[in-house]
Amino acid sequence: MNKLISALLALTISLPTLAERVNSNEMGGLESLRKQEVSVEPEAEYMKQDYQGPAMGRDFVDMPPLIPHSVDRYQVDKNANSCLRCHSMKNADKWGATRIAVSHYKNREGEQLADVAPNRYFCLTCHVPQKDARPLKKNTFEPVESLKKQ
Ligand code: HEC
Ligand code: HEC
């Protein structure tokens, strides 16, 4: 009996743990975008530069447009929303900025509000500065004909 236990023990110790095997992709398990095992801390990538050229446009209907300018130091918290300083219906003309979409004045029940709906307040949850960067994951998505750039 003792022999059996030590044999089992030896086997368990020599086998890689299940977690290691899943991590190392042996079991067709986790593939990390960092191309490293999940337990390894990789070196930080270089900072991708903001692309402050002409707006990159939209690839599908209802895509939140990308931001064609830097957002460094623009405060968006419970005290202030600096995006609205330029993008609100009231201020947009003065700054030559695109007006915030009318959809942003409806709450999630679809009721029309007089001000930006709470679920649209944190602009950067949906809008991100455009970057001149390779996609993390290759894909074959094509915009519909009517949205294709010339
Ligand atoms: C100082 C004024 C100013 C501030 C502050 C500002 N923007 Fe802008 N934004 C502009 C202007 C002007 C444009 C138009 C630029 C252009 O078309 O080249 C623009 C363009 C955009 C667009 C593209 C709209 C479209 O239809 O293509 C988005 C999205 C946007 N801004 C989001 C934001 C967000 C989010 C913030 C806050 C983090 C912000 N902006 C803060 C002035 C501002
Ligand atoms: C929940 C996601 C979400 C949040 C949060 C959000 N937006 Fe948008 N935004 C969108 C989508 C989706 C569109 C495009 C569809 C539409 O017009 O509703 C859009 C469109 C826009 C446009 C272009 C309007 C036009 O007529 O071309 C501007 C400018 C804009 N948003 C600014 C903002 C600003 C400023 C904030 C923060 C106060 C904000 N958005 C918050 C999703 C969001």
PDB file of C-alpha atoms and ligand atoms in Angstrom:
ATOM      1  CA  MET A   1       0.000   0.000   0.000  1.00  0.00           C
ATOM      2  CA  ASN A   2       2.805   2.363   0.974  1.00  0.00           C
ATOM      3  CA  LYS A   3       4.522   1.568  -2.334  1.00  0.00           C
ATOM      4  CA  LEU A   4       1.390   2.438  -4.248  1.00  0.00           C
ATOM      5  CA  ILE A   5       1.110   5.785  -2.487  1.00  0.00           C
ATOM      6  CA  SER A   6       4.736   6.707  -3.144  1.00  0.00           C
ATOM      7  CA  ALA A   7       4.401   5.639  -6.792  1.00  0.00           C
ATOM      8  CA  LEU A   8       1.321   7.857  -7.174  1.00  0.00           C
ATOM      9  CA  LEU A   9       3.091  10.690  -5.394  1.00  0.00           C
ATOM     10  CA  ALA A  10       6.121  10.428  -7.689  1.00  0.00           C
ATOM     11  CA  LEU A  11       3.847  10.463 -10.732  1.00  0.00           C
ATOM     12  CA  THR A  12       1.971  13.562  -9.580  1.00  0.00           C
ATOM     13  CA  ILE A  13       5.179  15.433  -8.881  1.00  0.00           C
ATOM     14  CA  SER A  14       6.711  14.591 -12.253  1.00  0.00           C
ATOM     15  CA  LEU A  15       3.622  15.566 -14.262  1.00  0.00           C
ATOM     16  CA  PRO A  16       3.281  19.260 -15.073  1.00  0.00           C
ATOM     17  CA  THR A  17       0.317  20.731 -13.263  1.00  0.00           C
ATOM     18  CA  LEU A  18      -2.896  21.097 -15.191  1.00  0.00           C
ATOM     19  CA  ALA A  19      -2.619  24.883 -15.022  1.00  0.00           C
ATOM     20  CA  GLU A  20       0.872  24.793 -16.543  1.00  0.00           C
ATOM     21  CA  ARG A  21      -0.325  22.617 -19.368  1.00  0.00           C
ATOM     22  CA  VAL A  22      -3.288  24.862 -20.120  1.00  0.00           C
ATOM     23  CA  ASN A  23      -1.055  27.951 -19.967  1.00  0.00           C
ATOM     24  CA  SER A  24       1.543  26.464 -22.260  1.00  0.00           C
ATOM     25  CA  ASN A  25      -1.169  25.868 -24.835  1.00  0.00           C
ATOM     26  CA  GLU A  26      -0.532  22.103 -24.843  1.00  0.00           C
ATOM     27  CA  MET A  27      -4.231  21.542 -24.329  1.00  0.00           C
ATOM     28  CA  GLY A  28      -5.268  23.983 -27.046  1.00  0.00           C
ATOM     29  CA  GLY A  29      -6.065  26.264 -24.135  1.00  0.00           C
ATOM     30  CA  LEU A  30      -5.288  29.900 -23.620  1.00  0.00           C
ATOM     31  CA  GLU A  31      -3.654  31.851 -26.388  1.00  0.00           C
ATOM     32  CA  SER A  32      -2.447  35.141 -25.064  1.00  0.00           C
ATOM     33  CA  LEU A  33      -2.210  38.242 -27.267  1.00  0.00           C
ATOM     34  CA  ARG A  34       1.129  38.866 -25.564  1.00  0.00           C
ATOM     35  CA  LYS A  35       2.456  35.656 -27.130  1.00  0.00           C
ATOM     36  CA  GLN A  36       3.848  34.628 -23.771  1.00  0.00           C
ATOM     37  CA  GLU A  37       2.670  32.329 -21.096  1.00  0.00           C
ATOM     38  CA  VAL A  38       0.105  34.014 -18.929  1.00  0.00           C
ATOM     39  CA  SER A  39       2.319  33.678 -15.871  1.00  0.00           C
ATOM     40  CA  VAL A  40       5.222  35.578 -17.512  1.00  0.00           C
ATOM     41  CA  GLU A  41       5.369  39.354 -17.196  1.00  0.00           C
ATOM     42  CA  PRO A  42       6.402  40.562 -20.675  1.00  0.00           C
ATOM     43  CA  GLU A  43       8.322  43.757 -21.413  1.00  0.00           C
ATOM     44  CA  ALA A  44       6.112  46.777 -21.998  1.00  0.00           C
ATOM     45  CA  GLU A  45       5.484  47.515 -25.667  1.00  0.00           C
ATOM     46  CA  TYR A  46       6.534  50.821 -27.142  1.00  0.00           C
ATOM     47  CA  MET A  47       3.925  53.567 -26.792  1.00  0.00           C
ATOM     48  CA  LYS A  48       1.856  53.827 -29.930  1.00  0.00           C
ATOM     49  CA  GLN A  49       1.679  57.358 -31.223  1.00  0.00           C
ATOM     50  CA  ASP A  50      -1.614  59.183 -31.504  1.00  0.00           C
ATOM     51  CA  TYR A  51      -2.440  59.747 -35.132  1.00  0.00           C
ATOM     52  CA  GLN A  52      -3.578  63.319 -35.284  1.00  0.00           C
ATOM     53  CA  GLY A  53      -4.224  63.490 -38.991  1.00  0.00           C
ATOM     54  CA  PRO A  54      -7.569  63.626 -40.712  1.00  0.00           C
ATOM     55  CA  ALA A  55     -10.265  61.541 -39.017  1.00  0.00           C
ATOM     56  CA  MET A  56      -9.935  57.873 -40.008  1.00  0.00           C
ATOM     57  CA  GLY A  57     -13.667  57.537 -40.615  1.00  0.00           C
ATOM     58  CA  ARG A  58     -15.973  54.743 -39.573  1.00  0.00           C
ATOM     59  CA  ASP A  59     -15.954  51.106 -40.631  1.00  0.00           C
ATOM     60  CA  PHE A  60     -19.484  50.194 -39.625  1.00  0.00           C
ATOM     61  CA  VAL A  61     -22.749  51.944 -38.935  1.00  0.00           C
ATOM     62  CA  ASP A  62     -22.924  52.888 -35.257  1.00  0.00           C
ATOM     63  CA  MET A  63     -19.167  52.766 -34.768  1.00  0.00           C
ATOM     64  CA  PRO A  64     -18.173  55.416 -32.226  1.00  0.00           C
ATOM     65  CA  PRO A  65     -15.936  57.728 -34.300  1.00  0.00           C
ATOM     66  CA  LEU A  66     -12.247  57.687 -33.349  1.00  0.00           C
ATOM     67  CA  ILE A  67     -10.787  60.830 -31.820  1.00  0.00           C
ATOM     68  CA  PRO A  68      -8.545  62.708 -34.281  1.00  0.00           C
ATOM     69  CA  HIS A  69      -6.800  64.733 -31.569  1.00  0.00           C
ATOM     70  CA  SER A  70      -4.853  64.125 -28.391  1.00  0.00           C
ATOM     71  CA  VAL A  71      -6.812  63.649 -25.144  1.00  0.00           C
ATOM     72  CA  ASP A  72      -3.898  64.115 -22.757  1.00  0.00           C
ATOM     73  CA  ARG A  73      -4.941  65.938 -19.606  1.00  0.00           C
ATOM     74  CA  TYR A  74      -8.604  66.212 -20.609  1.00  0.00           C
ATOM     75  CA  GLN A  75     -10.402  65.689 -17.345  1.00  0.00           C
ATOM     76  CA  VAL A  76     -13.514  63.508 -17.315  1.00  0.00           C
ATOM     77  CA  ASP A  77     -14.744  62.750 -13.821  1.00  0.00           C
ATOM     78  CA  LYS A  78     -17.679  63.548 -11.571  1.00  0.00           C
ATOM     79  CA  ASN A  79     -16.590  67.179 -11.243  1.00  0.00           C
ATOM     80  CA  ALA A  80     -15.915  68.084 -14.843  1.00  0.00           C
ATOM     81  CA  ASN A  81     -16.132  66.831 -18.402  1.00  0.00           C
ATOM     82  CA  SER A  82     -13.676  68.720 -20.566  1.00  0.00           C
ATOM     83  CA  CYS A  83     -14.859  66.982 -23.749  1.00  0.00           C
ATOM     84  CA  LEU A  84     -18.192  68.744 -23.418  1.00  0.00           C
ATOM     85  CA  ARG A  85     -16.411  72.081 -23.272  1.00  0.00           C
ATOM     86  CA  CYS A  86     -15.989  71.721 -27.033  1.00  0.00           C
ATOM     87  CA  HIS A  87     -18.430  69.011 -28.098  1.00  0.00           C
ATOM     88  CA  SER A  88     -21.684  69.912 -26.326  1.00  0.00           C
ATOM     89  CA  MET A  89     -24.513  71.203 -28.514  1.00  0.00           C
ATOM     90  CA  LYS A  90     -23.975  74.608 -26.963  1.00  0.00           C
ATOM     91  CA  ASN A  91     -20.203  74.964 -27.466  1.00  0.00           C
ATOM     92  CA  ALA A  92     -19.464  72.910 -30.593  1.00  0.00           C
ATOM     93  CA  ASP A  93     -19.921  75.718 -33.135  1.00  0.00           C
ATOM     94  CA  LYS A  94     -17.625  78.026 -31.232  1.00  0.00           C
ATOM     95  CA  TRP A  95     -14.802  75.461 -31.334  1.00  0.00           C
ATOM     96  CA  GLY A  96     -15.462  74.036 -34.788  1.00  0.00           C
ATOM     97  CA  ALA A  97     -15.904  70.630 -33.106  1.00  0.00           C
ATOM     98  CA  THR A  98     -18.377  67.958 -34.180  1.00  0.00           C
ATOM     99  CA  ARG A  99     -21.498  68.168 -32.084  1.00  0.00           C
ATOM    100  CA  ILE A 100     -22.105  65.282 -29.768  1.00  0.00           C
ATOM    101  CA  ALA A 101     -24.593  62.874 -31.388  1.00  0.00           C
ATOM    102  CA  VAL A 102     -28.284  63.363 -30.559  1.00  0.00           C
ATOM    103  CA  SER A 103     -28.356  59.721 -29.446  1.00  0.00           C
ATOM    104  CA  HIS A 104     -26.245  60.839 -26.456  1.00  0.00           C
ATOM    105  CA  TYR A 105     -29.221  62.729 -25.035  1.00  0.00           C
ATOM    106  CA  LYS A 106     -31.349  59.605 -24.650  1.00  0.00           C
ATOM    107  CA  ASN A 107     -31.085  57.448 -21.573  1.00  0.00           C
ATOM    108  CA  ARG A 108     -31.159  53.679 -21.753  1.00  0.00           C
ATOM    109  CA  GLU A 109     -34.946  53.640 -21.469  1.00  0.00           C
ATOM    110  CA  GLY A 110     -34.985  55.733 -24.653  1.00  0.00           C
ATOM    111  CA  GLU A 111     -36.273  58.862 -22.907  1.00  0.00           C
ATOM    112  CA  GLN A 112     -35.118  62.169 -24.331  1.00  0.00           C
ATOM    113  CA  LEU A 113     -33.159  64.207 -21.774  1.00  0.00           C
ATOM    114  CA  ALA A 114     -32.184  67.883 -21.767  1.00  0.00           C
ATOM    115  CA  ASP A 115     -28.544  67.019 -21.108  1.00  0.00           C
ATOM    116  CA  VAL A 116     -26.039  64.272 -21.896  1.00  0.00           C
ATOM    117  CA  ALA A 117     -27.354  60.928 -20.620  1.00  0.00           C
ATOM    118  CA  PRO A 118     -25.425  59.449 -17.704  1.00  0.00           C
ATOM    119  CA  ASN A 119     -24.511  56.354 -19.749  1.00  0.00           C
ATOM    120  CA  ARG A 120     -22.763  58.611 -22.292  1.00  0.00           C
ATOM    121  CA  TYR A 121     -20.926  60.777 -19.804  1.00  0.00           C
ATOM    122  CA  PHE A 122     -17.615  58.891 -19.810  1.00  0.00           C
ATOM    123  CA  CYS A 123     -16.760  59.541 -23.450  1.00  0.00           C
ATOM    124  CA  LEU A 124     -13.565  57.501 -23.477  1.00  0.00           C
ATOM    125  CA  THR A 125     -15.371  54.239 -22.731  1.00  0.00           C
ATOM    126  CA  CYS A 126     -16.433  54.252 -26.373  1.00  0.00           C
ATOM    127  CA  HIS A 127     -14.325  56.856 -28.202  1.00  0.00           C
ATOM    128  CA  VAL A 128     -10.590  56.295 -28.346  1.00  0.00           C
ATOM    129  CA  PRO A 129      -7.840  58.361 -29.940  1.00  0.00           C
ATOM    130  CA  GLN A 130      -6.909  57.010 -33.352  1.00  0.00           C
ATOM    131  CA  LYS A 131      -3.514  55.324 -33.582  1.00  0.00           C
ATOM    132  CA  ASP A 132      -1.293  54.406 -36.446  1.00  0.00           C
ATOM    133  CA  ALA A 133      -0.842  50.845 -35.247  1.00  0.00           C
ATOM    134  CA  ARG A 134      -1.048  47.294 -36.490  1.00  0.00           C
ATOM    135  CA  PRO A 135      -4.205  45.495 -35.375  1.00  0.00           C
ATOM    136  CA  LEU A 136      -3.491  43.159 -32.439  1.00  0.00           C
ATOM    137  CA  LYS A 137      -5.345  40.400 -34.183  1.00  0.00           C
ATOM    138  CA  LYS A 138      -5.552  39.967 -37.951  1.00  0.00           C
ATOM    139  CA  ASN A 139      -9.096  39.955 -39.272  1.00  0.00           C
ATOM    140  CA  THR A 140     -10.850  39.964 -42.580  1.00  0.00           C
ATOM    141  CA  PHE A 141     -13.635  42.408 -41.719  1.00  0.00           C
ATOM    142  CA  GLU A 142     -14.717  44.532 -44.676  1.00  0.00           C
ATOM    143  CA  PRO A 143     -16.998  47.567 -44.340  1.00  0.00           C
ATOM    144  CA  VAL A 144     -20.206  47.458 -46.359  1.00  0.00           C
ATOM    145  CA  GLU A 145     -19.894  49.022 -49.791  1.00  0.00           C
ATOM    146  CA  SER A 146     -21.611  52.284 -48.800  1.00  0.00           C
ATOM    147  CA  LEU A 147     -19.080  52.936 -46.004  1.00  0.00           C
ATOM    148  CA  LYS A 148     -15.954  52.054 -47.987  1.00  0.00           C
ATOM    149  CA  LYS A 149     -13.417  54.819 -48.342  1.00  0.00           C
ATOM    150  CA  GLN A 150     -12.684  55.937 -51.894  1.00  0.00           C
TER     151      GLN A 150
HETATM  152  C1  HEC B   1     -10.502  72.207 -27.359  1.00  0.00           C
HETATM  153  C2  HEC B   1     -11.679  71.603 -27.949  1.00  0.00           C
HETATM  154  C3  HEC B   1     -11.858  70.092 -27.871  1.00  0.00           C
HETATM  155  C4  HEC B   1     -11.839  69.286 -26.739  1.00  0.00           C
HETATM  156  C5  HEC B   1     -11.588  69.695 -25.280  1.00  0.00           C
HETATM  157  C6  HEC B   1     -12.141  67.947 -27.209  1.00  0.00           C
HETATM  158  N1  HEC B   1     -12.323  67.928 -28.570  1.00  0.00           N
HETATM  159 FE1  HEC B   1     -12.840  66.343 -29.705  1.00  0.00          FE
HETATM  160  N2  HEC B   1     -12.730  67.477 -31.417  1.00  0.00           N
HETATM  161  C7  HEC B   1     -12.476  68.840 -31.426  1.00  0.00           C
HETATM  162  C8  HEC B   1     -12.461  69.304 -32.826  1.00  0.00           C
HETATM  163  C9  HEC B   1     -12.213  70.747 -33.270  1.00  0.00           C
HETATM  164  C10 HEC B   1     -12.733  68.162 -33.618  1.00  0.00           C
HETATM  165  C11 HEC B   1     -12.828  68.085 -35.136  1.00  0.00           C
HETATM  166  C12 HEC B   1     -11.442  67.825 -35.642  1.00  0.00           C
HETATM  167  C13 HEC B   1     -11.425  67.449 -37.091  1.00  0.00           C
HETATM  168  O1  HEC B   1     -12.483  67.185 -37.678  1.00  0.00           O
HETATM  169  O2  HEC B   1     -10.306  67.370 -37.634  1.00  0.00           O
HETATM  170  C14 HEC B   1     -12.889  67.035 -32.695  1.00  0.00           C
HETATM  171  C15 HEC B   1     -13.172  65.747 -33.107  1.00  0.00           C
HETATM  172  C16 HEC B   1     -13.562  64.733 -32.237  1.00  0.00           C
HETATM  173  C17 HEC B   1     -14.130  63.463 -32.628  1.00  0.00           C
HETATM  174  C18 HEC B   1     -14.393  62.980 -34.062  1.00  0.00           C
HETATM  175  C19 HEC B   1     -15.809  63.261 -34.460  1.00  0.00           C
HETATM  176  C20 HEC B   1     -16.132  62.697 -35.842  1.00  0.00           C
HETATM  177  O3  HEC B   1     -17.311  62.713 -36.208  1.00  0.00           O
HETATM  178  O4  HEC B   1     -15.233  62.239 -36.552  1.00  0.00           O
HETATM  179  C21 HEC B   1     -14.383  62.759 -31.476  1.00  0.00           C
HETATM  180  C22 HEC B   1     -14.996  61.370 -31.371  1.00  0.00           C
HETATM  181  C23 HEC B   1     -13.959  63.593 -30.362  1.00  0.00           C
HETATM  182  N3  HEC B   1     -13.449  64.771 -30.858  1.00  0.00           N
HETATM  183  C24 HEC B   1     -14.043  63.203 -29.036  1.00  0.00           C
HETATM  184  C25 HEC B   1     -13.546  63.956 -27.977  1.00  0.00           C
HETATM  185  C26 HEC B   1     -13.467  63.463 -26.611  1.00  0.00           C
HETATM  186  C27 HEC B   1     -13.925  62.087 -26.151  1.00  0.00           C
HETATM  187  C28 HEC B   1     -12.933  64.473 -25.862  1.00  0.00           C
HETATM  188  C29 HEC B   1     -12.578  64.462 -24.396  1.00  0.00           C
HETATM  189  C30 HEC B   1     -11.654  63.422 -23.942  1.00  0.00           C
HETATM  190  C31 HEC B   1     -12.688  65.599 -26.759  1.00  0.00           C
HETATM  191  N4  HEC B   1     -13.052  65.219 -28.031  1.00  0.00           N
HETATM  192  C32 HEC B   1     -12.219  66.836 -26.371  1.00  0.00           C
HETATM  193  C33 HEC B   1     -12.269  69.653 -30.338  1.00  0.00           C
HETATM  194  C34 HEC B   1     -12.165  69.231 -29.019  1.00  0.00           C
HETATM  195  C1  HEC B   2     -21.734  54.126 -24.896  1.00  0.00           C
HETATM  196  C2  HEC B   2     -20.819  54.572 -25.925  1.00  0.00           C
HETATM  197  C3  HEC B   2     -20.581  56.068 -26.106  1.00  0.00           C
HETATM  198  C4  HEC B   2     -20.274  57.012 -25.164  1.00  0.00           C
HETATM  199  C5  HEC B   2     -20.077  56.816 -23.673  1.00  0.00           C
HETATM  200  C6  HEC B   2     -20.125  58.262 -25.890  1.00  0.00           C
HETATM  201  N1  HEC B   2     -20.326  58.062 -27.229  1.00  0.00           N
HETATM  202 FE1  HEC B   2     -20.171  59.455 -28.672  1.00  0.00          FE
HETATM  203  N2  HEC B   2     -20.818  58.093 -30.077  1.00  0.00           N
HETATM  204  C7  HEC B   2     -21.050  56.763 -29.831  1.00  0.00           C
HETATM  205  C8  HEC B   2     -21.538  56.125 -31.044  1.00  0.00           C
HETATM  206  C9  HEC B   2     -21.922  54.655 -31.174  1.00  0.00           C
HETATM  207  C10 HEC B   2     -21.587  57.139 -32.038  1.00  0.00           C
HETATM  208  C11 HEC B   2     -22.034  56.985 -33.507  1.00  0.00           C
HETATM  209  C12 HEC B   2     -23.499  56.710 -33.602  1.00  0.00           C
HETATM  210  C13 HEC B   2     -24.317  57.888 -33.162  1.00  0.00           C
HETATM  211  O1  HEC B   2     -24.217  58.950 -33.798  1.00  0.00           O
HETATM  212  O2  HEC B   2     -25.042  57.734 -32.174  1.00  0.00           O
HETATM  213  C14 HEC B   2     -21.116  58.366 -31.396  1.00  0.00           C
HETATM  214  C15 HEC B   2     -20.987  59.584 -32.037  1.00  0.00           C
HETATM  215  C16 HEC B   2     -20.351  60.694 -31.485  1.00  0.00           C
HETATM  216  C17 HEC B   2     -19.969  61.895 -32.226  1.00  0.00           C
HETATM  217  C18 HEC B   2     -20.200  62.146 -33.714  1.00  0.00           C
HETATM  218  C19 HEC B   2     -21.530  62.772 -33.943  1.00  0.00           C
HETATM  219  C20 HEC B   2     -21.812  63.022 -35.406  1.00  0.00           C
HETATM  220  O3  HEC B   2     -22.871  63.592 -35.684  1.00  0.00           O
HETATM  221  O4  HEC B   2     -21.028  62.622 -36.267  1.00  0.00           O
HETATM  222  C21 HEC B   2     -19.364  62.737 -31.331  1.00  0.00           C
HETATM  223  C22 HEC B   2     -18.774  64.112 -31.615  1.00  0.00           C
HETATM  224  C23 HEC B   2     -19.384  62.081 -30.034  1.00  0.00           C
HETATM  225  N3  HEC B   2     -19.992  60.833 -30.164  1.00  0.00           N
HETATM  226  C24 HEC B   2     -18.858  62.628 -28.882  1.00  0.00           C
HETATM  227  C25 HEC B   2     -18.994  62.052 -27.620  1.00  0.00           C
HETATM  228  C26 HEC B   2     -18.635  62.730 -26.391  1.00  0.00           C
HETATM  229  C27 HEC B   2     -18.038  64.118 -26.297  1.00  0.00           C
HETATM  230  C28 HEC B   2     -18.944  61.863 -25.373  1.00  0.00           C
HETATM  231  C29 HEC B   2     -18.842  62.097 -23.879  1.00  0.00           C
HETATM  232  C30 HEC B   2     -19.632  63.202 -23.336  1.00  0.00           C
HETATM  233  C31 HEC B   2     -19.445  60.626 -25.980  1.00  0.00           C
HETATM  234  N4  HEC B   2     -19.489  60.791 -27.348  1.00  0.00           N
HETATM  235  C32 HEC B   2     -19.823  59.480 -25.286  1.00  0.00           C
HETATM  236  C33 HEC B   2     -20.866  56.107 -28.634  1.00  0.00           C
HETATM  237  C34 HEC B   2     -20.614  56.733 -27.413  1.00  0.00           C
END
